[in-house]
């Protein structure tokens, strides 16, 4: 009797003690989970090193409110009337009551009639035909937190909802609002669809086992892992981010797979007549090594995400890796104790689902007689087709990314942009060394830059000192900055009021100014080339007596997307290398580790081809999808190769070892594929493309991985075993 078998007999014998210990762990996890705060702020993504980051931080020291604008847009029917102006004033009062700053509080009717022809306010407080009017306010820089943004968004939406329905349309927007509404929608989708996915997987397993208890223990051994992971985050003081909120999905995929293998294996031994304690102990002792390495390889695959060198993505990889290992520990200690309470054979025999699985396994066994070169050739052709299709994939990321094109959030954003307003802005940061920012030659340079930028359809509009000076008269910029004249800027901030200051655009004492370019969220394929052209122009044609650099949240976001996509391949390569190292350790052979990678890589390449056929783009969220898919296919391969090594150890006949391996693990592989695939297919109903891809591609990867492990991998092993060198390597690996 091995030490592992003695351990599991102990867990079965002292099952009440095991349950008590896990209950204590669970209670502690709940204490830690209660401390976890949710922080979906986009700023976490933008923390990285480089000259772009340093420029942005310097810019924010002078102009701290660049991304803090909250706006309400009112669509009117015909010429604005008194009712429209009262609605605007009510919205302005709500903005002020919510704690926003520099809200236009004057009578809107007087303001519009007095200043409607002043170009700086067109595209800011109204559009060209006065069909849309706007109210703006600003968060204080110190209040730009996820909690504060949620508070403001909730108060303003409640006020908008209280305004009686009429022919007009009110849309609340702005970066602070988008940074709340998008993550909240994602959070709601994850919560709703994950519950449905769990229910679907539960029903699939119930149809197979035809008994409630085996299904209950599968999920009962998984769910505590989620709370333990949250508890660790709480005690470590780390918030749940947009990415780590998807960790429960990963735990479900990986832990459910191992739990199914363990429960099916225990049930088969019970049917062979083994007493329950023996069936549990022998099954768990036999599969512990495979289950450990499925968890290890999955964890290492996620650890590879640190190669992106983005803090939030790297943290997601590390937290997910930790969660997978926690799930392994919980499953391997709690599940045998729960199974010890089972009665009967852990499921009735002869269900239609079981007969279907056994039929597929028999057909897979018959496929072993096919010529290996035909099977491997077919998989090689699929691999080549996937590579060809993958070469045509487009790299594309939106500023408000991963929502499906018809989502209400995107429709509202497109409506605002089509009405002539800009939500996103690129800031041109000017430093004036020897010539003042309001000098005629600098104003001429800024006007020329704006004309150049305005020729691109990506740019909705722009504003800077040239427009403000033209609207308010000569010397207005400098006078307003000094606080002694009728200045203009803060004109876009505070509205058309005399006596406002210009420090949102020009700080003469500090020798800096800015030009704001309002851009559409048209995707990185358009925005990135525009920013490159802008950088080139600013470098080749600097302002008189100074320098200029493009910066702002939009610029920083684009730099981030470009970096993540460019580092996508290194992250995947690192994950593959780490998984290969783990497989080489498992089978005590670098060659076997390399062979075991083949059925894992084929489905991933095919997924790229499927993405190309489906019209999906490569983007940062693709990293998460491929990490999850890689974990699924690696799990199945390890379970199959583990069975092969055990059977090949006692038989030099490769064909016999393969046939016995297919028979041993085939049913568990099929049940896992159907349960995980059906459950995650539910996620394809999400309004978010990232969850849609997780659902669609995870289900697809499960099916492709099953085909690769039951058809392609045996054929590959048969082909390679004809070479004496490889055959001896397989034999040595089987002895481990």
XYZ file of C-alpha atoms in Angstrom:
736
model
C 0.000 0.000 0.000
C 1.460 3.342 -1.056
C 1.679 6.409 1.171
C -0.887 8.154 -1.009
C -3.350 5.301 -0.552
C -2.815 5.330 3.220
C -3.477 9.083 3.226
C -6.802 8.723 1.423
C -7.872 5.841 3.635
C -7.202 8.125 6.589
C -9.337 10.886 5.022
C -12.178 8.452 4.390
C -11.984 6.965 7.878
C -11.915 10.399 9.561
C -14.342 12.077 7.180
C -16.140 14.005 9.940
C -12.844 15.509 11.094
C -12.028 16.469 7.489
C -15.412 18.153 7.106
C -14.890 20.000 10.409
C -11.465 21.268 9.310
C -12.817 22.417 5.960
C -15.718 24.131 7.711
C -13.179 26.048 9.792
C -11.230 27.007 6.676
C -14.455 28.066 5.014
C -15.427 30.248 7.976
C -12.017 31.915 7.895
C -12.351 32.391 4.145
C -15.670 34.149 4.654
C -14.007 36.549 7.102
C -11.331 37.355 4.550
C -13.818 37.536 1.677
C -15.846 40.099 3.632
C -12.799 42.370 3.513
C -12.437 42.191 -0.235
C -13.309 45.375 -2.045
C -14.200 45.592 -5.701
C -12.081 47.968 -7.753
C -12.799 48.010 -11.465
C -10.943 51.270 -12.094
C -9.273 51.494 -15.475
C -6.296 53.295 -13.914
C -4.954 49.921 -12.776
C -4.295 48.994 -16.396
C -2.360 52.193 -17.067
C 0.396 51.586 -14.543
C 3.533 50.801 -16.506
C 6.961 52.299 -16.977
C 8.183 54.322 -19.922
C 8.454 57.852 -21.318
C 4.728 57.950 -22.154
C 3.840 57.371 -18.521
C 6.269 60.057 -17.307
C 4.871 62.578 -19.794
C 1.325 61.757 -18.679
C 2.175 62.241 -15.010
C 3.829 65.602 -15.723
C 0.819 66.668 -17.800
C -1.598 65.684 -15.012
C 0.341 67.809 -12.538
C -0.642 70.889 -14.561
C -4.016 69.803 -15.996
C -5.425 67.273 -13.520
C -9.009 67.168 -14.831
C -8.382 65.755 -18.302
C -10.431 62.550 -17.763
C -12.790 63.678 -14.979
C -15.621 65.193 -17.015
C -19.166 63.942 -16.431
C -21.744 64.945 -19.066
C -25.477 64.790 -19.684
C -26.698 65.195 -23.268
C -30.248 66.309 -24.021
C -31.701 65.688 -27.483
C -34.416 68.237 -28.294
C -37.162 68.268 -30.913
C -36.936 71.370 -33.074
C -35.727 74.639 -31.588
C -34.921 74.414 -27.848
C -37.850 75.618 -25.758
C -38.425 76.675 -22.184
C -39.136 73.078 -21.111
C -35.794 71.978 -22.513
C -33.993 74.725 -20.619
C -35.733 73.765 -17.375
C -34.580 70.171 -17.894
C -31.012 71.382 -18.392
C -31.200 73.469 -15.238
C -32.544 70.481 -13.307
C -29.665 68.342 -14.581
C -27.171 71.073 -13.668
C -28.606 71.203 -10.144
C -28.269 67.409 -9.886
C -24.635 67.639 -11.007
C -23.979 70.297 -8.363
C -25.747 68.304 -5.632
C -23.680 65.238 -6.553
C -20.544 67.205 -5.698
C -19.309 67.899 -9.228
C -17.381 71.105 -9.826
C -17.619 73.929 -12.394
C -21.177 73.104 -13.408
C -22.953 75.726 -15.561
C -25.612 77.172 -13.229
C -26.726 80.286 -15.169
C -30.060 80.411 -17.053
C -29.433 78.164 -20.039
C -31.778 80.103 -22.318
C -29.818 83.320 -21.789
C -26.499 81.490 -22.200
C -27.482 79.828 -25.474
C -28.952 82.971 -27.001
C -25.960 85.080 -25.976
C -23.223 82.689 -27.089
C -24.663 80.319 -29.706
C -22.378 81.653 -32.440
C -19.180 81.321 -30.438
C -17.335 78.371 -31.932
C -15.583 77.166 -28.742
C -18.959 76.163 -27.317
C -20.137 74.316 -30.438
C -19.418 70.675 -29.809
C -19.193 71.406 -26.097
C -22.432 72.908 -24.786
C -24.428 72.360 -27.982
C -23.933 70.958 -31.455
C -24.100 72.894 -34.714
C -27.870 72.659 -35.278
C -28.804 72.977 -31.577
C -30.460 69.561 -31.672
C -28.416 68.382 -28.663
C -27.544 70.450 -25.579
C -25.123 69.403 -22.849
C -24.384 69.890 -19.159
C -20.918 69.170 -17.805
C -19.289 68.840 -14.411
C -15.979 67.596 -13.078
C -14.923 65.260 -10.331
C -12.264 66.601 -8.040
C -8.937 64.824 -8.800
C -8.739 63.544 -5.223
C -12.217 61.981 -5.640
C -11.377 60.001 -8.769
C -11.867 56.611 -7.149
C -14.014 53.665 -8.110
C -16.252 54.116 -5.042
C -16.781 57.839 -5.655
C -17.520 57.317 -9.342
C -20.118 54.693 -8.460
C -21.745 57.064 -5.993
C -21.956 59.896 -8.545
C -23.215 57.591 -11.290
C -25.958 56.158 -9.073
C -27.175 59.598 -7.964
C -27.242 61.025 -11.485
C -28.985 58.002 -12.999
C -31.635 58.217 -10.294
C -32.201 61.886 -11.177
C -32.388 61.144 -14.914
C -34.880 58.343 -14.228
C -37.059 60.748 -12.233
C -37.427 63.184 -15.142
C -40.795 62.540 -16.872
C -40.643 60.731 -20.200
C -41.187 62.955 -23.202
C -40.016 63.449 -26.753
C -36.533 64.364 -25.527
C -33.718 61.944 -24.844
C -31.205 62.232 -21.992
C -27.917 60.328 -22.132
C -25.479 60.312 -19.217
C -21.875 59.816 -20.266
C -18.242 60.793 -19.777
C -15.194 58.741 -18.796
C -16.109 58.552 -15.083
C -19.542 57.228 -16.051
C -18.151 54.726 -18.565
C -15.641 53.510 -15.986
C -18.600 52.593 -13.799
C -21.275 51.412 -16.234
C -19.049 49.064 -18.251
C -17.567 47.153 -15.255
C -20.967 46.976 -13.545
C -22.467 45.459 -16.680
C -19.585 42.961 -16.823
C -20.063 42.100 -13.164
C -23.781 41.509 -13.689
C -23.132 39.326 -16.734
C -20.563 37.192 -14.912
C -22.865 36.677 -11.921
C -25.943 35.858 -14.001
C -24.339 33.667 -16.659
C -22.027 31.841 -14.271
C -25.049 30.693 -12.286
C -26.710 29.492 -15.485
C -23.488 27.750 -16.542
C -23.314 25.994 -13.188
C -26.931 24.911 -13.565
C -26.362 23.551 -17.071
C -23.235 21.639 -16.007
C -25.158 20.320 -13.001
C -27.971 19.033 -15.226
C -25.508 17.392 -17.650
C -23.830 15.491 -14.816
C -27.194 14.564 -13.331
C -28.261 13.064 -16.676
C -25.086 11.003 -16.731
C -25.010 9.779 -13.110
C -28.812 9.608 -12.689
C -28.219 10.170 -8.998
C -28.002 13.430 -7.110
C -25.203 12.710 -4.656
C -22.297 12.252 -7.124
C -23.224 15.560 -8.776
C -23.526 17.349 -5.439
C -20.104 16.195 -4.255
C -18.490 17.327 -7.514
C -19.673 20.887 -6.995
C -19.384 20.822 -3.202
C -15.663 20.136 -3.579
C -15.239 23.070 -5.972
C -17.194 25.983 -4.559
C -15.175 26.345 -1.303
C -12.105 27.050 -3.441
C -13.721 30.232 -4.745
C -14.295 31.574 -1.232
C -10.814 30.533 -0.103
C -9.308 32.482 -2.995
C -11.419 35.523 -2.149
C -10.423 35.128 1.493
C -6.727 35.145 0.587
C -7.278 38.305 -1.465
C -9.065 39.907 1.475
C -6.340 39.086 4.001
C -3.698 40.275 1.513
C -5.566 43.554 1.050
C -5.891 43.083 -2.713
C -9.107 44.187 -4.496
C -11.046 42.192 -7.045
C -10.307 43.708 -10.454
C -12.135 43.364 -13.763
C -9.833 40.475 -14.669
C -9.714 38.615 -11.332
C -13.512 38.666 -11.235
C -13.296 35.887 -13.858
C -11.321 33.571 -11.535
C -14.465 31.559 -10.552
C -14.852 30.617 -14.215
C -11.336 29.195 -14.321
C -11.808 27.289 -11.054
C -15.007 25.758 -12.389
C -13.299 24.586 -15.584
C -10.221 23.067 -13.988
C -11.541 21.718 -10.681
C -14.705 20.260 -12.210
C -12.588 18.347 -14.718
C -10.508 16.696 -11.991
C -13.556 16.049 -9.804
C -15.327 14.243 -12.649
C -12.299 12.026 -13.294
C -12.106 11.131 -9.599
C -15.836 10.443 -9.173
C -16.086 8.391 -12.390
C -12.990 6.404 -11.418
C -14.369 5.696 -7.938
C -17.697 4.630 -9.400
C -16.040 2.178 -11.798
C -14.154 0.518 -8.947
C -17.360 0.302 -6.919
C -19.011 -1.486 -9.842
C -16.096 -3.918 -9.916
C -17.023 -4.903 -6.358
C -14.481 -2.924 -4.326
C -15.660 -1.667 -0.931
C -16.242 2.070 -0.836
C -13.122 2.947 1.235
C -10.946 0.866 -1.100
C -12.534 2.348 -4.235
C -11.973 5.909 -3.006
C -8.426 5.344 -1.732
C -7.186 3.441 -4.790
C -8.784 5.861 -7.278
C -7.419 8.962 -5.585
C -3.977 7.417 -5.079
C -3.874 6.450 -8.752
C -5.013 9.844 -10.071
C -3.313 12.186 -7.587
C -0.230 12.575 -9.745
C -2.233 13.353 -12.882
C -4.554 15.745 -11.043
C -1.611 17.541 -9.453
C 0.067 18.063 -12.788
C -3.139 19.184 -14.479
C -3.392 21.881 -11.811
C 0.323 22.676 -11.999
C 0.402 23.020 -15.777
C -2.715 25.183 -15.738
C -1.221 27.375 -13.014
C 2.030 27.709 -14.948
C 0.069 28.609 -18.068
C -1.492 31.530 -16.220
C 1.806 32.527 -14.612
C 3.075 33.052 -18.165
C 0.876 36.152 -18.324
C 3.480 38.011 -16.271
C 5.405 38.263 -19.546
C 2.958 40.975 -20.605
C 4.668 43.192 -18.003
C 1.329 44.782 -17.166
C 0.617 44.824 -13.444
C -3.084 44.046 -13.657
C -2.722 41.260 -16.250
C 0.228 39.798 -14.350
C -1.743 39.915 -11.098
C -4.628 38.123 -12.822
C -2.224 35.372 -13.898
C -0.718 34.955 -10.427
C -4.072 35.054 -8.597
C -5.587 32.541 -11.011
C -2.579 30.242 -10.650
C -2.952 30.420 -6.870
C -6.697 29.751 -7.148
C -6.084 26.653 -9.295
C -3.618 25.229 -6.747
C -6.011 26.030 -3.888
C -8.770 24.225 -5.799
C -6.503 21.180 -6.167
C -5.833 21.075 -2.440
C -9.510 21.430 -1.564
C -10.654 18.858 -4.130
C -8.111 16.208 -3.145
C -8.906 16.454 0.584
C -12.601 17.313 0.719
C -13.876 15.154 -2.155
C -12.750 11.766 -0.721
C -14.406 12.634 2.590
C -17.640 13.540 0.807
C -17.533 10.378 -1.322
C -17.217 8.327 1.865
C -20.830 9.238 2.634
C -22.019 7.735 -0.663
C -24.478 4.900 -0.875
C -24.790 2.419 -3.667
C -22.536 2.548 -6.715
C -22.427 6.341 -7.154
C -24.929 6.330 -9.978
C -27.369 3.999 -11.646
C -26.177 1.922 -14.537
C -27.484 2.019 -18.044
C -28.432 5.679 -18.479
C -28.749 6.879 -22.050
C -25.933 9.388 -21.464
C -23.640 6.656 -20.188
C -24.433 4.381 -23.123
C -23.673 7.242 -25.508
C -20.312 7.873 -23.823
C -19.412 4.189 -23.961
C -20.372 4.073 -27.640
C -18.019 6.979 -28.377
C -15.238 5.271 -26.409
C -15.711 2.055 -28.389
C -15.525 3.984 -31.653
C -12.369 5.725 -30.428
C -10.923 2.314 -29.592
C -11.754 1.083 -33.085
C -10.039 4.162 -34.531
C -6.777 2.849 -33.093
C -6.737 0.392 -35.992
C -6.651 3.210 -38.526
C -3.354 3.898 -40.174
C -1.538 6.377 -37.921
C -0.172 8.381 -40.811
C -3.716 9.082 -42.065
C -4.846 10.378 -38.690
C -1.711 12.413 -38.029
C -1.893 13.740 -41.591
C -5.466 14.906 -41.032
C -4.485 16.695 -37.829
C -1.451 18.202 -39.553
C -3.727 19.521 -42.299
C -6.026 21.064 -39.673
C -2.989 22.597 -37.996
C -1.800 24.083 -41.295
C -5.276 25.452 -42.056
C -5.435 27.024 -38.624
C -2.043 28.683 -39.129
C -3.068 30.052 -42.525
C -6.292 31.471 -41.159
C -4.566 32.829 -38.053
C -2.190 34.818 -40.240
C -5.173 36.915 -41.338
C -6.266 37.852 -37.831
C -6.575 41.585 -37.232
C -5.305 43.297 -34.110
C -8.041 45.638 -32.899
C -9.005 47.121 -29.535
C -11.546 49.822 -28.751
C -11.232 52.331 -25.945
C -14.503 50.924 -24.608
C -13.610 47.359 -25.448
C -15.204 43.914 -25.460
C -18.841 45.017 -25.678
C -20.738 43.564 -28.598
C -21.279 46.123 -31.399
C -25.012 46.525 -30.748
C -24.734 46.992 -26.984
C -26.720 49.954 -25.548
C -23.570 51.483 -24.023
C -21.882 51.565 -27.416
C -25.027 52.795 -29.154
C -25.214 55.748 -26.782
C -21.538 56.490 -27.300
C -21.906 56.406 -31.094
C -24.962 58.675 -30.880
C -22.983 61.224 -28.853
C -20.115 61.143 -31.344
C -22.443 61.394 -34.352
C -24.128 64.401 -32.719
C -20.776 66.189 -32.791
C -19.535 65.738 -29.217
C -16.296 64.123 -28.143
C -16.059 61.893 -25.081
C -12.444 60.859 -25.668
C -9.629 63.331 -26.083
C -5.979 63.362 -27.061
C -4.093 66.116 -25.242
C -1.210 67.908 -26.933
C 0.952 69.095 -24.032
C 3.030 72.207 -24.839
C 5.986 73.522 -22.853
C 6.934 77.127 -23.612
C 10.608 77.727 -22.963
C 11.330 81.048 -24.658
C 8.085 82.146 -26.353
C 4.825 82.649 -24.388
C 1.955 80.325 -25.167
C -0.325 83.193 -26.225
C 2.235 84.702 -28.634
C 0.895 85.092 -32.213
C 3.358 82.597 -33.677
C 2.416 79.948 -31.076
C -1.302 80.543 -31.675
C -0.707 80.198 -35.421
C 1.191 76.959 -34.830
C -1.682 75.589 -32.684
C -4.293 76.595 -35.286
C -2.265 74.848 -38.003
C -2.041 71.706 -35.856
C -5.800 71.750 -35.326
C -6.438 72.149 -39.050
C -4.135 69.217 -39.747
C -5.838 67.017 -37.145
C -9.322 68.080 -38.259
C -8.658 66.751 -41.753
C -8.782 63.210 -40.287
C -12.307 61.811 -39.929
C -11.202 60.260 -36.635
C -11.131 63.746 -35.071
C -14.559 65.102 -34.110
C -13.295 68.535 -33.126
C -10.613 70.383 -31.200
C -10.175 73.351 -28.916
C -7.251 75.473 -27.824
C -6.152 79.045 -27.275
C -6.679 80.104 -30.932
C -10.444 79.489 -30.729
C -10.764 80.973 -27.275
C -8.857 84.117 -28.205
C -10.924 84.535 -31.390
C -14.184 84.154 -29.498
C -13.401 86.465 -26.599
C -11.219 89.057 -28.272
C -7.504 89.875 -28.428
C -5.612 89.417 -25.203
C -8.392 87.437 -23.603
C -6.234 84.382 -23.056
C -3.493 86.146 -21.225
C -5.843 88.405 -19.293
C -8.026 85.552 -18.221
C -5.017 83.578 -17.116
C -3.937 86.446 -14.943
C -7.429 86.701 -13.506
C -7.887 90.359 -14.510
C -9.943 90.197 -17.673
C -12.856 88.449 -19.324
C -10.904 85.236 -20.042
C -12.261 82.249 -21.858
C -10.930 78.987 -20.852
C -12.584 77.249 -18.390
C -15.030 78.220 -21.103
C -15.547 74.568 -21.962
C -15.476 73.826 -18.247
C -17.819 76.415 -16.878
C -19.769 77.486 -19.921
C -19.979 80.888 -21.600
C -19.444 83.164 -18.638
C -17.320 86.265 -18.466
C -14.680 86.371 -15.772
C -13.808 82.663 -15.969
C -10.130 81.688 -16.034
C -8.124 80.008 -18.771
C -6.102 77.648 -16.631
C -7.658 74.567 -18.212
C -5.680 75.431 -21.345
C -2.903 77.847 -20.467
C -0.803 78.374 -17.359
C 1.590 81.238 -18.211
C 3.332 81.205 -14.837
C 4.172 77.530 -15.324
C 4.944 77.915 -19.032
C 2.579 75.165 -20.238
C -0.578 74.923 -22.324
C -2.566 72.297 -24.169
C -4.592 71.680 -27.294
C -7.421 69.150 -26.962
C -8.332 66.870 -29.890
C -11.657 65.037 -29.515
C -11.486 61.628 -31.210
C -13.898 58.823 -32.026
C -13.568 55.394 -30.465
C -12.915 53.895 -33.887
C -10.512 51.156 -32.797
C -6.759 50.780 -32.517
C -6.379 50.059 -36.238
C -7.240 53.719 -36.860
C -6.266 55.394 -33.616
C -2.774 53.937 -33.361
C -1.642 55.141 -36.845
C -3.146 58.574 -36.150
C -1.210 58.868 -32.893
C 1.978 57.816 -34.670
C 1.434 60.507 -37.299
C 0.695 63.039 -34.564
C 3.883 62.120 -32.686
C 5.886 62.424 -35.891
C 4.415 65.838 -36.673
C 5.079 67.155 -33.153
C 8.620 65.873 -33.326
C 9.354 67.330 -36.774
C 7.422 70.596 -36.296
C 7.628 71.678 -32.640
C 5.957 74.903 -31.476
C 8.056 78.102 -31.618
C 10.322 78.328 -28.605
C 9.072 75.132 -26.993
C 8.170 71.453 -27.236
C 4.945 69.479 -27.666
C 3.989 65.874 -26.878
C 0.765 63.936 -27.298
C -0.506 62.463 -24.045
C -3.677 61.840 -22.040
C -5.623 58.757 -21.041
C -6.454 57.869 -24.647
C -2.791 57.970 -25.661
C -1.751 55.975 -22.613
C -4.497 53.391 -23.256
C -3.366 52.959 -26.840
C 0.244 52.470 -25.757
C -1.007 49.840 -23.302
C -3.019 47.966 -25.955
C -0.091 48.015 -28.371
C 2.223 46.667 -25.688
C -0.152 43.931 -24.578
C -0.733 42.712 -28.105
C 2.975 42.827 -28.961
C 3.714 40.868 -25.768
C 0.935 38.358 -26.449
C 3.299 35.950 -28.215
C 6.013 36.081 -25.500
C 3.347 35.388 -22.862
C 2.040 32.371 -24.774
C 5.589 31.129 -25.433
C 6.466 31.445 -21.738
C 3.308 29.533 -20.807
C 4.186 26.768 -23.278
C 7.751 26.518 -21.984
C 6.577 26.317 -18.374
C 3.991 23.656 -19.217
C 6.571 21.691 -21.201
C 8.926 21.784 -18.210
C 6.155 20.453 -15.950
C 5.300 17.667 -18.405
C 8.963 16.758 -18.754
C 9.182 16.524 -14.960
C 6.002 14.430 -14.790
C 7.181 11.872 -17.342
C 10.896 12.203 -16.597
C 11.635 12.967 -20.211
C 11.988 16.185 -22.171
C 10.989 14.306 -25.327
C 7.763 12.978 -23.841
C 7.027 16.459 -22.533
C 7.434 17.824 -26.053
C 5.251 15.047 -27.489
C 2.552 15.796 -24.912
C 2.466 19.437 -26.032
C 1.326 18.535 -29.543
C -2.340 17.725 -28.737
C -2.415 20.913 -26.642
C -1.149 23.208 -29.371
C -3.345 21.893 -32.191
C -6.643 23.047 -30.574
C -5.141 26.473 -29.779
C -4.067 27.002 -33.369
C -7.475 25.844 -34.561
C -9.076 28.344 -32.168
C -7.130 31.118 -33.897
C -8.498 29.913 -37.226
C -12.034 29.831 -35.819
C -11.595 33.393 -34.571
C -10.561 34.437 -38.063
C -13.594 32.726 -39.624
C -15.873 34.284 -37.010
C -14.530 37.777 -37.641
C -13.080 38.198 -34.153
C -9.994 40.317 -33.514
C -6.890 39.786 -31.435
C -6.979 42.013 -28.366
C -5.778 41.954 -24.754
C -8.781 39.979 -23.533
C -7.752 37.159 -25.902
C -4.982 36.368 -23.431
C -7.497 35.211 -20.844
C -9.431 33.137 -23.370
C -6.343 31.274 -24.530
C -5.065 30.738 -20.998
C -8.360 29.047 -20.056
C -8.467 27.007 -23.266
C -4.862 25.917 -22.764
C -5.751 24.707 -19.275
C -8.606 22.548 -20.581
C -6.701 20.752 -23.323
C -3.638 20.254 -21.104
C -5.797 18.580 -18.445
C -7.190 15.998 -20.839
C -3.761 15.219 -22.276
C -2.210 14.651 -18.858
C -5.012 12.317 -17.775
C -4.671 10.315 -20.997
C -0.886 10.188 -20.934
C -0.975 9.274 -17.234
C -3.210 6.285 -18.018
C -0.975 5.329 -20.943
C 2.131 5.396 -18.758
C 0.475 3.099 -16.194
C -0.663 0.570 -18.790
C 2.518 0.732 -20.861
C 4.488 0.018 -17.682
C 3.064 -3.494 -17.553
C 2.974 -4.137 -21.289
C 5.488 -3.518 -24.029
C 2.650 -3.546 -26.558
C 1.898 0.106 -27.372
C -1.391 -0.753 -29.120
C -2.649 -2.644 -26.071
C -1.618 0.177 -23.713
C -3.386 2.751 -25.897
C -6.571 0.677 -26.104
C -6.675 0.219 -22.331
C -5.963 3.916 -21.810
C -8.816 4.979 -24.070
C -11.140 2.620 -22.230
C -9.997 3.831 -18.793
C -10.186 7.613 -19.255
C -12.395 7.954 -22.326
C -15.712 8.172 -20.482
C -14.386 10.717 -17.975
C -12.935 12.820 -20.794
C -16.246 12.812 -22.639
C -18.314 13.645 -19.546
C -15.912 16.468 -18.683
C -16.064 17.828 -22.220
C -19.854 17.796 -22.336
C -20.310 19.236 -18.828
C -17.744 22.009 -19.242
C -18.577 22.693 -22.883
C -22.343 22.880 -22.324
C -21.943 25.026 -19.238
C -19.595 27.486 -20.848
C -21.540 27.690 -24.059
C -24.014 29.654 -21.936
C -21.465 32.484 -21.695
C -21.851 33.048 -25.432
C -25.091 34.884 -24.539
C -23.132 37.639 -22.786
C -23.228 41.234 -24.014
C -19.438 41.267 -23.629
C -17.315 39.856 -26.386
C -14.703 38.637 -23.905
C -17.268 36.441 -22.114
C -18.744 35.431 -25.455
C -15.283 34.281 -26.550
C -14.642 32.549 -23.223
C -17.888 30.633 -23.673
C -17.596 29.848 -27.365
C -13.877 29.130 -27.477
C -13.789 27.234 -24.175
C -16.548 24.919 -25.388
C -14.824 24.585 -28.757
C -11.446 23.945 -27.118
C -13.004 21.215 -24.983
C -14.349 19.416 -28.065
C -11.140 19.885 -30.064
C -9.059 18.728 -27.099
C -11.211 15.608 -26.764
C -10.746 14.766 -30.447
C -7.014 15.411 -30.206
C -6.613 13.185 -27.134
C -8.815 10.282 -28.253
C -7.876 10.264 -31.946
C -4.839 12.369 -32.769
C -2.640 11.705 -29.743
C -2.890 7.873 -29.874
C -2.056 7.967 -33.582
C 0.937 10.206 -32.863
C 2.173 7.877 -30.108
C 1.794 4.841 -32.400
C 3.724 6.570 -35.163
C 6.533 7.676 -32.869
C 6.752 4.341 -31.055
C 8.006 2.751 -34.283
C 11.279 4.541 -33.683
C 13.336 2.609 -31.188
C 14.678 5.770 -29.546
C 11.225 7.162 -28.875
C 9.911 3.759 -27.788
C 12.637 3.468 -25.181
C 11.897 6.990 -23.968
C 8.201 6.132 -23.580
C 9.122 2.995 -21.660
C 11.371 4.889 -19.258
C 8.688 7.540 -18.795
C 6.129 4.866 -18.036
C 8.246 3.513 -15.264
C 7.990 6.791 -13.309
